[in-house]
Tab-separated table of C-alpha atoms in Angstrom:
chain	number	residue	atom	x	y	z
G	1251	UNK	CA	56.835	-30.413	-54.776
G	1252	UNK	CA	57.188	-29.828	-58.697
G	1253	UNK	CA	60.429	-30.977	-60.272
G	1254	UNK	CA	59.973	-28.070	-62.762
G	1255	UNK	CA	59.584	-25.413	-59.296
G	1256	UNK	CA	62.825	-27.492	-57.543
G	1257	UNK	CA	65.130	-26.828	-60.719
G	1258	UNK	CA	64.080	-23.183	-60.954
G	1259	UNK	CA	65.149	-23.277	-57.281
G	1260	UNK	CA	68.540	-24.612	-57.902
G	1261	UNK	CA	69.157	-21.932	-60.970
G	1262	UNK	CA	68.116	-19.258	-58.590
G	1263	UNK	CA	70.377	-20.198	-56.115
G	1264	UNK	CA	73.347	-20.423	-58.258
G	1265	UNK	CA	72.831	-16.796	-59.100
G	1266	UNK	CA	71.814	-15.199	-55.901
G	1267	UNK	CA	75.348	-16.718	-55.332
G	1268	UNK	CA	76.977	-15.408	-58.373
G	1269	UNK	CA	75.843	-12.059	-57.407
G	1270	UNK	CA	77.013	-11.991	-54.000
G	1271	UNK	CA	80.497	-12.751	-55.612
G	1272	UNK	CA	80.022	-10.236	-57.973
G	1273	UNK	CA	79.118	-7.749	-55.183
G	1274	UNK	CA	81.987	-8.403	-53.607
G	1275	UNK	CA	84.247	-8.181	-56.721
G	1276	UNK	CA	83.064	-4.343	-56.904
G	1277	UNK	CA	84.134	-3.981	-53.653
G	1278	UNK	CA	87.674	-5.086	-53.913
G	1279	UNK	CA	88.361	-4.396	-57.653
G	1280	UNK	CA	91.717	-2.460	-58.060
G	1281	UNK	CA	90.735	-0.900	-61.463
G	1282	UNK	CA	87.542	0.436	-63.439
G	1283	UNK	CA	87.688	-1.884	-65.604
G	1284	UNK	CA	87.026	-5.069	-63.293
G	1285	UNK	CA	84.241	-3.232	-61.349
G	1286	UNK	CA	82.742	-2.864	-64.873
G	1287	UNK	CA	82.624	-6.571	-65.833
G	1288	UNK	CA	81.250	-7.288	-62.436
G	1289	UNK	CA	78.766	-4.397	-62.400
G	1290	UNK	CA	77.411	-5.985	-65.910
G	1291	UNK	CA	77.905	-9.143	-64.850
G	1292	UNK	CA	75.448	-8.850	-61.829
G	1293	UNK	CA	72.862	-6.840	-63.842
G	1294	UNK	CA	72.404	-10.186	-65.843
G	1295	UNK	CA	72.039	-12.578	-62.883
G	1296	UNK	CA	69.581	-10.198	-61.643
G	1297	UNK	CA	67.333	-10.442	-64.556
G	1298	UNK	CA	68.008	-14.213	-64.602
G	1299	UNK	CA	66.883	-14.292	-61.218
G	1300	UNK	CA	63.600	-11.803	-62.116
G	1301	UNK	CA	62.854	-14.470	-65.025
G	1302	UNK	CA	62.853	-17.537	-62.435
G	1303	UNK	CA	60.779	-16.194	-60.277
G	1304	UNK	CA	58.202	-15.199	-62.604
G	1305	UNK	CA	58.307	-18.939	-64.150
G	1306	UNK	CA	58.392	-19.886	-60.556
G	1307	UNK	CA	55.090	-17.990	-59.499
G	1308	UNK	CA	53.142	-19.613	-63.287
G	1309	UNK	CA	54.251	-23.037	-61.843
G	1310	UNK	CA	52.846	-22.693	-58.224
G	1311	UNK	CA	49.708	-20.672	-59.461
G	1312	UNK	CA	49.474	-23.749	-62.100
G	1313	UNK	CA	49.117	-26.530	-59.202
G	1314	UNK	CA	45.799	-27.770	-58.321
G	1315	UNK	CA	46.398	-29.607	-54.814
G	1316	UNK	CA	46.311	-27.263	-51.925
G	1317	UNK	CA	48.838	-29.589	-50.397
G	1318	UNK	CA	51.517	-29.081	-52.443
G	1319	UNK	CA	50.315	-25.468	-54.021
G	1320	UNK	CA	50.320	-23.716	-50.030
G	1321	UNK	CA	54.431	-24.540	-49.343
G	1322	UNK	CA	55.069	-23.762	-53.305
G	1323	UNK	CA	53.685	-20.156	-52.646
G	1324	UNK	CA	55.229	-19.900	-49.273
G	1325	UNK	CA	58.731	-21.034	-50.420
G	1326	UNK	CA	58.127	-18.143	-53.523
G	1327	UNK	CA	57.040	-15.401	-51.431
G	1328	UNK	CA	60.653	-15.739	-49.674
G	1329	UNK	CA	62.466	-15.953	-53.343
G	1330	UNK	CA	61.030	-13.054	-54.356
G	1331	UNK	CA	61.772	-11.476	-50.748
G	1332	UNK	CA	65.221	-12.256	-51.468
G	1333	UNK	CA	65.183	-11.151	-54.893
G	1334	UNK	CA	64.402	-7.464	-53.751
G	1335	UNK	CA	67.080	-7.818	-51.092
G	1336	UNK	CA	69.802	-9.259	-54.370
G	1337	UNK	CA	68.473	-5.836	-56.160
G	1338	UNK	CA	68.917	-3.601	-53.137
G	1339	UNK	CA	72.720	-5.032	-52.897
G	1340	UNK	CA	73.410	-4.785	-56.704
G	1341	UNK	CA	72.230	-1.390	-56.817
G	1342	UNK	CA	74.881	-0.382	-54.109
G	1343	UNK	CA	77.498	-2.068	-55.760
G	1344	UNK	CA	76.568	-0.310	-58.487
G	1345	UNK	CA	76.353	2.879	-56.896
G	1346	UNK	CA	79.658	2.590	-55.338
G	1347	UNK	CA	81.943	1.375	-58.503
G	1348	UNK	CA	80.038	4.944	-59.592
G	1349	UNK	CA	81.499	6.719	-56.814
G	1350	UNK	CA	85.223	4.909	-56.602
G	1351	UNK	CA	84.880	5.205	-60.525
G	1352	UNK	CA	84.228	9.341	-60.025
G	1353	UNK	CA	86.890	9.552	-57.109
G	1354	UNK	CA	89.712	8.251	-59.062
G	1355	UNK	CA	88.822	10.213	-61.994
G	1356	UNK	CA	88.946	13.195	-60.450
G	1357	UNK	CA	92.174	12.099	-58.008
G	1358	UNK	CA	93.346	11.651	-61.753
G	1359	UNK	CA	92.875	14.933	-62.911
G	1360	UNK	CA	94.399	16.831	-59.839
G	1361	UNK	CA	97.226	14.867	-60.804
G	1362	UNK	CA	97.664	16.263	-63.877
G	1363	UNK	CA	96.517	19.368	-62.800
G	1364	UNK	CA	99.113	19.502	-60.073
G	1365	UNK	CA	101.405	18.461	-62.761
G	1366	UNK	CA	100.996	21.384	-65.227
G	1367	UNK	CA	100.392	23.796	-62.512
G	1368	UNK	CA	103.440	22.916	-60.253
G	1369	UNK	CA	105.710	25.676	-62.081
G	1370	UNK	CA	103.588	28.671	-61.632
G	1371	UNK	CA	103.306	27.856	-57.821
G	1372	UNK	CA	99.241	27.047	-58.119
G	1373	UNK	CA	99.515	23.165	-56.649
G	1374	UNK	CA	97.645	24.168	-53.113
G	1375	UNK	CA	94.650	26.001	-55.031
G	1376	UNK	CA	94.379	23.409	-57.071
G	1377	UNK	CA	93.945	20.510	-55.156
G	1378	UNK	CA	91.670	22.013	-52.490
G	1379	UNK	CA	89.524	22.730	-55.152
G	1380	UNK	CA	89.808	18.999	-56.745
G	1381	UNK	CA	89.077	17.491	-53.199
G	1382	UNK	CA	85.819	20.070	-53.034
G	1383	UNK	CA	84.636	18.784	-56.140
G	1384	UNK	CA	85.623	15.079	-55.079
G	1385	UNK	CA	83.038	16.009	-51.616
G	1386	UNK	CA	80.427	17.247	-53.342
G	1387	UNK	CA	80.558	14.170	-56.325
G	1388	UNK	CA	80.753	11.621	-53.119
G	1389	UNK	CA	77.642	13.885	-51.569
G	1390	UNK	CA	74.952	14.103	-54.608
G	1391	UNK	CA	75.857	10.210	-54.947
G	1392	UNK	CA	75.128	8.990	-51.704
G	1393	UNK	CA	71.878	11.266	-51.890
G	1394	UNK	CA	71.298	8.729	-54.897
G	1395	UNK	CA	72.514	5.721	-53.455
G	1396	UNK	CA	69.550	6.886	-50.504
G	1397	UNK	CA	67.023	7.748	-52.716
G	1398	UNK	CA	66.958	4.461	-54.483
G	1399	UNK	CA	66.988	2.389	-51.163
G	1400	UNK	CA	64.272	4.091	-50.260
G	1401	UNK	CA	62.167	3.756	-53.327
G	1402	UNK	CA	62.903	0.085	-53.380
G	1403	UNK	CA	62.479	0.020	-49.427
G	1404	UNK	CA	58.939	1.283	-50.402
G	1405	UNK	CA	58.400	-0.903	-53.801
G	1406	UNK	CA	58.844	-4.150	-51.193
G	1407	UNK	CA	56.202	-2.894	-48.911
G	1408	UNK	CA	53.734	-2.275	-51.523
G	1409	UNK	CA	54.350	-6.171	-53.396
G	1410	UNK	CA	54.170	-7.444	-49.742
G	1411	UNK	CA	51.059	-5.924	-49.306
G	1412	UNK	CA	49.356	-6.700	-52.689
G	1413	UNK	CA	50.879	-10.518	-51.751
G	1414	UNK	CA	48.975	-10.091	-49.024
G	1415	UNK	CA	45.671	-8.592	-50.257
G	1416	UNK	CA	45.645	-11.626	-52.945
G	1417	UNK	CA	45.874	-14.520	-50.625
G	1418	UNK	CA	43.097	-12.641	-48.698
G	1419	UNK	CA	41.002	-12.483	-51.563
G	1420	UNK	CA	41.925	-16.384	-52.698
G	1421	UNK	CA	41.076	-17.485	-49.125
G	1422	UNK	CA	37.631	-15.589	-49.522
G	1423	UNK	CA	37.261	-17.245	-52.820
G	1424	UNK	CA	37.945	-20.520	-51.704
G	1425	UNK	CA	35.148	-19.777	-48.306
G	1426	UNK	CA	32.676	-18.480	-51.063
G	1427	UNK	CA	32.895	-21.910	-53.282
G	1428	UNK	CA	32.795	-23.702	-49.823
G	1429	UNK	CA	29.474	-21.876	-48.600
G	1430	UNK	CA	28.648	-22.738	-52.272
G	1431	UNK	CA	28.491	-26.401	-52.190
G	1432	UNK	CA	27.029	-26.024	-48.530
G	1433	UNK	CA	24.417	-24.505	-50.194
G	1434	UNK	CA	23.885	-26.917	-52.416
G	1435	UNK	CA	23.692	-29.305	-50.205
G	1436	UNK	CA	21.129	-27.875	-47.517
G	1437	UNK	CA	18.915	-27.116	-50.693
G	1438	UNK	CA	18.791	-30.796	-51.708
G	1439	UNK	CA	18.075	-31.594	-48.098
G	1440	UNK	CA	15.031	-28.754	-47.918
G	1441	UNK	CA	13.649	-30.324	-51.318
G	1442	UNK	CA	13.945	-34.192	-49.881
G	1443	UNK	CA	12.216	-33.191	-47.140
G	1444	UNK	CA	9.577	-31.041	-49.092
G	1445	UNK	CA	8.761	-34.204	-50.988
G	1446	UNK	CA	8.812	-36.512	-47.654
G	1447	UNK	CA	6.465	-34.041	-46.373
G	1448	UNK	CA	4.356	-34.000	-49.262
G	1449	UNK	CA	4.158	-37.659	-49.130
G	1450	UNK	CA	3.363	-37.819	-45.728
G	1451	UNK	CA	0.515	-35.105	-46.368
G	1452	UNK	CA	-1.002	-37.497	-48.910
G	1453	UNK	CA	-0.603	-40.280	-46.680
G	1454	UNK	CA	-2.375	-38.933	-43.632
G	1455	UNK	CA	-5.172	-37.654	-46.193
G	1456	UNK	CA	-5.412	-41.580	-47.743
G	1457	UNK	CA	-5.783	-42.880	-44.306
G	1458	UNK	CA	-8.269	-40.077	-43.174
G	1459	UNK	CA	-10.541	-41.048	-46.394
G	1460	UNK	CA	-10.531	-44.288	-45.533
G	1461	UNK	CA	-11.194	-44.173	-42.066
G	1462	UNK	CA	-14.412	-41.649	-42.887
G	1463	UNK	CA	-15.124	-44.513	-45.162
G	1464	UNK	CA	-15.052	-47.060	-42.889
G	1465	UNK	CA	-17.018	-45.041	-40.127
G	1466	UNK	CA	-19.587	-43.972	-42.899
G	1467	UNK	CA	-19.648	-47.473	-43.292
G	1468	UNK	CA	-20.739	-48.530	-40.186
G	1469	UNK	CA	-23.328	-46.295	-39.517
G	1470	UNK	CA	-24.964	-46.986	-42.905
G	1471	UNK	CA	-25.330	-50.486	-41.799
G	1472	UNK	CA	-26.525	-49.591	-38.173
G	1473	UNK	CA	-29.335	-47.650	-39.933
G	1474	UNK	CA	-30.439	-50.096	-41.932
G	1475	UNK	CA	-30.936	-52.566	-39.549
């Protein structure tokens, strides 16, 4: 295994697990504010993690021996695997510090509409129409929040399948150069034994000349006694 592909393994590590902690900071953050520095602060692990994985596939792709190229590209096909999953999760933390962020804000304003309106007897009106507006915020943004999970959903098929597609096409690349060299080889064999065979043709023919020789020999000197 590469020392350069082990220490882009450790860095990724250490930010898929700043990001779950960041996840879960959005989750349990009392105020806008921290959900904010966490939001931000898991956008940049996820681009960290993006960049490692890209220098991750140049240094597996950039290996010669089978031996240690095959588990390089195996162990990177589950990085990036869990890369889309570190996305997914960031993009619903994101999503919901959106939604607890809109909640408040409008919990906030029937507050201070309650407030102003509480002396001309319009406090009931007002917050049943605060909480409608509260449903239908919570509504259009988990019809987001589902939207995106299902484009990403469909973005991991599609890699997987291109993933797939390429090894297919390396393995027939690696088959062709095989039946290549096999090639090669049975057409040295053909022309070694073209040339035996040749030899062996002018061989027989030596022989045959000099057995008519011999014969014609012979029967010249039976004649002529």
């Amino acid at each position: 295994m590469s020392a350069i592909f082990e220490s882009y393994e450790r860095e990724f590590c250490e930010f898929s697990s700043s990001i779950h902690r960041g996840v879960d900071g959005v989750k349990t953050a009392a105020d806008a504010t921290t959900r904010g520095r966490h939001a931000k602060a898991i956008e940049a692990d996820v681009a960290e993690c993006e960049a490692l994985v890209r220098r991750m596939d140049l240094e597996a792709r950039s290996v010669s021996d089978p031996a240690v190229k095959t588990p390089m590209l195996n162990k990177l096909r589950d990085y990036k695997s869990e890369l889309a999953k570190l996305k997914r999760d960031a993009r619903e933390a994101s999503a919901k510090a959106a939604e607890t962020d809109a909640r408040d804000e409008l919990l906030n304003t029937a507050e201070r509409g309650n407030a102003a309106g509480a002396s001309d007897g319009g406090m009931s009106g007002q917050a049943m129409e605060t909480t409608e507006r509260l449903a239908r915020t919570g509504e259009r943004i988990k019809d987001s929040r589902r939207s995106l999970l299902e484009t990403e959903d469909l973005g991991v098929s599609i890699l997987q399948d291109l993933q797939g597609q390429r090894e297919t096409i390396e393995r027939s690349r690696e088959a062709l150069h095989g039946a290549d060299d096999t090639i090669g080889r049975s057409r040295k064999i053909l022309s070694n034994m073209s040339r035996r065979a040749q030899a062996n043709k002018f061989a027989f023919y030596g022989v045959s000349a000099l057995l008519f020789i011999a014969i014609l020999t012979v029967i010249v000197h039976r004649w002529s006694r």
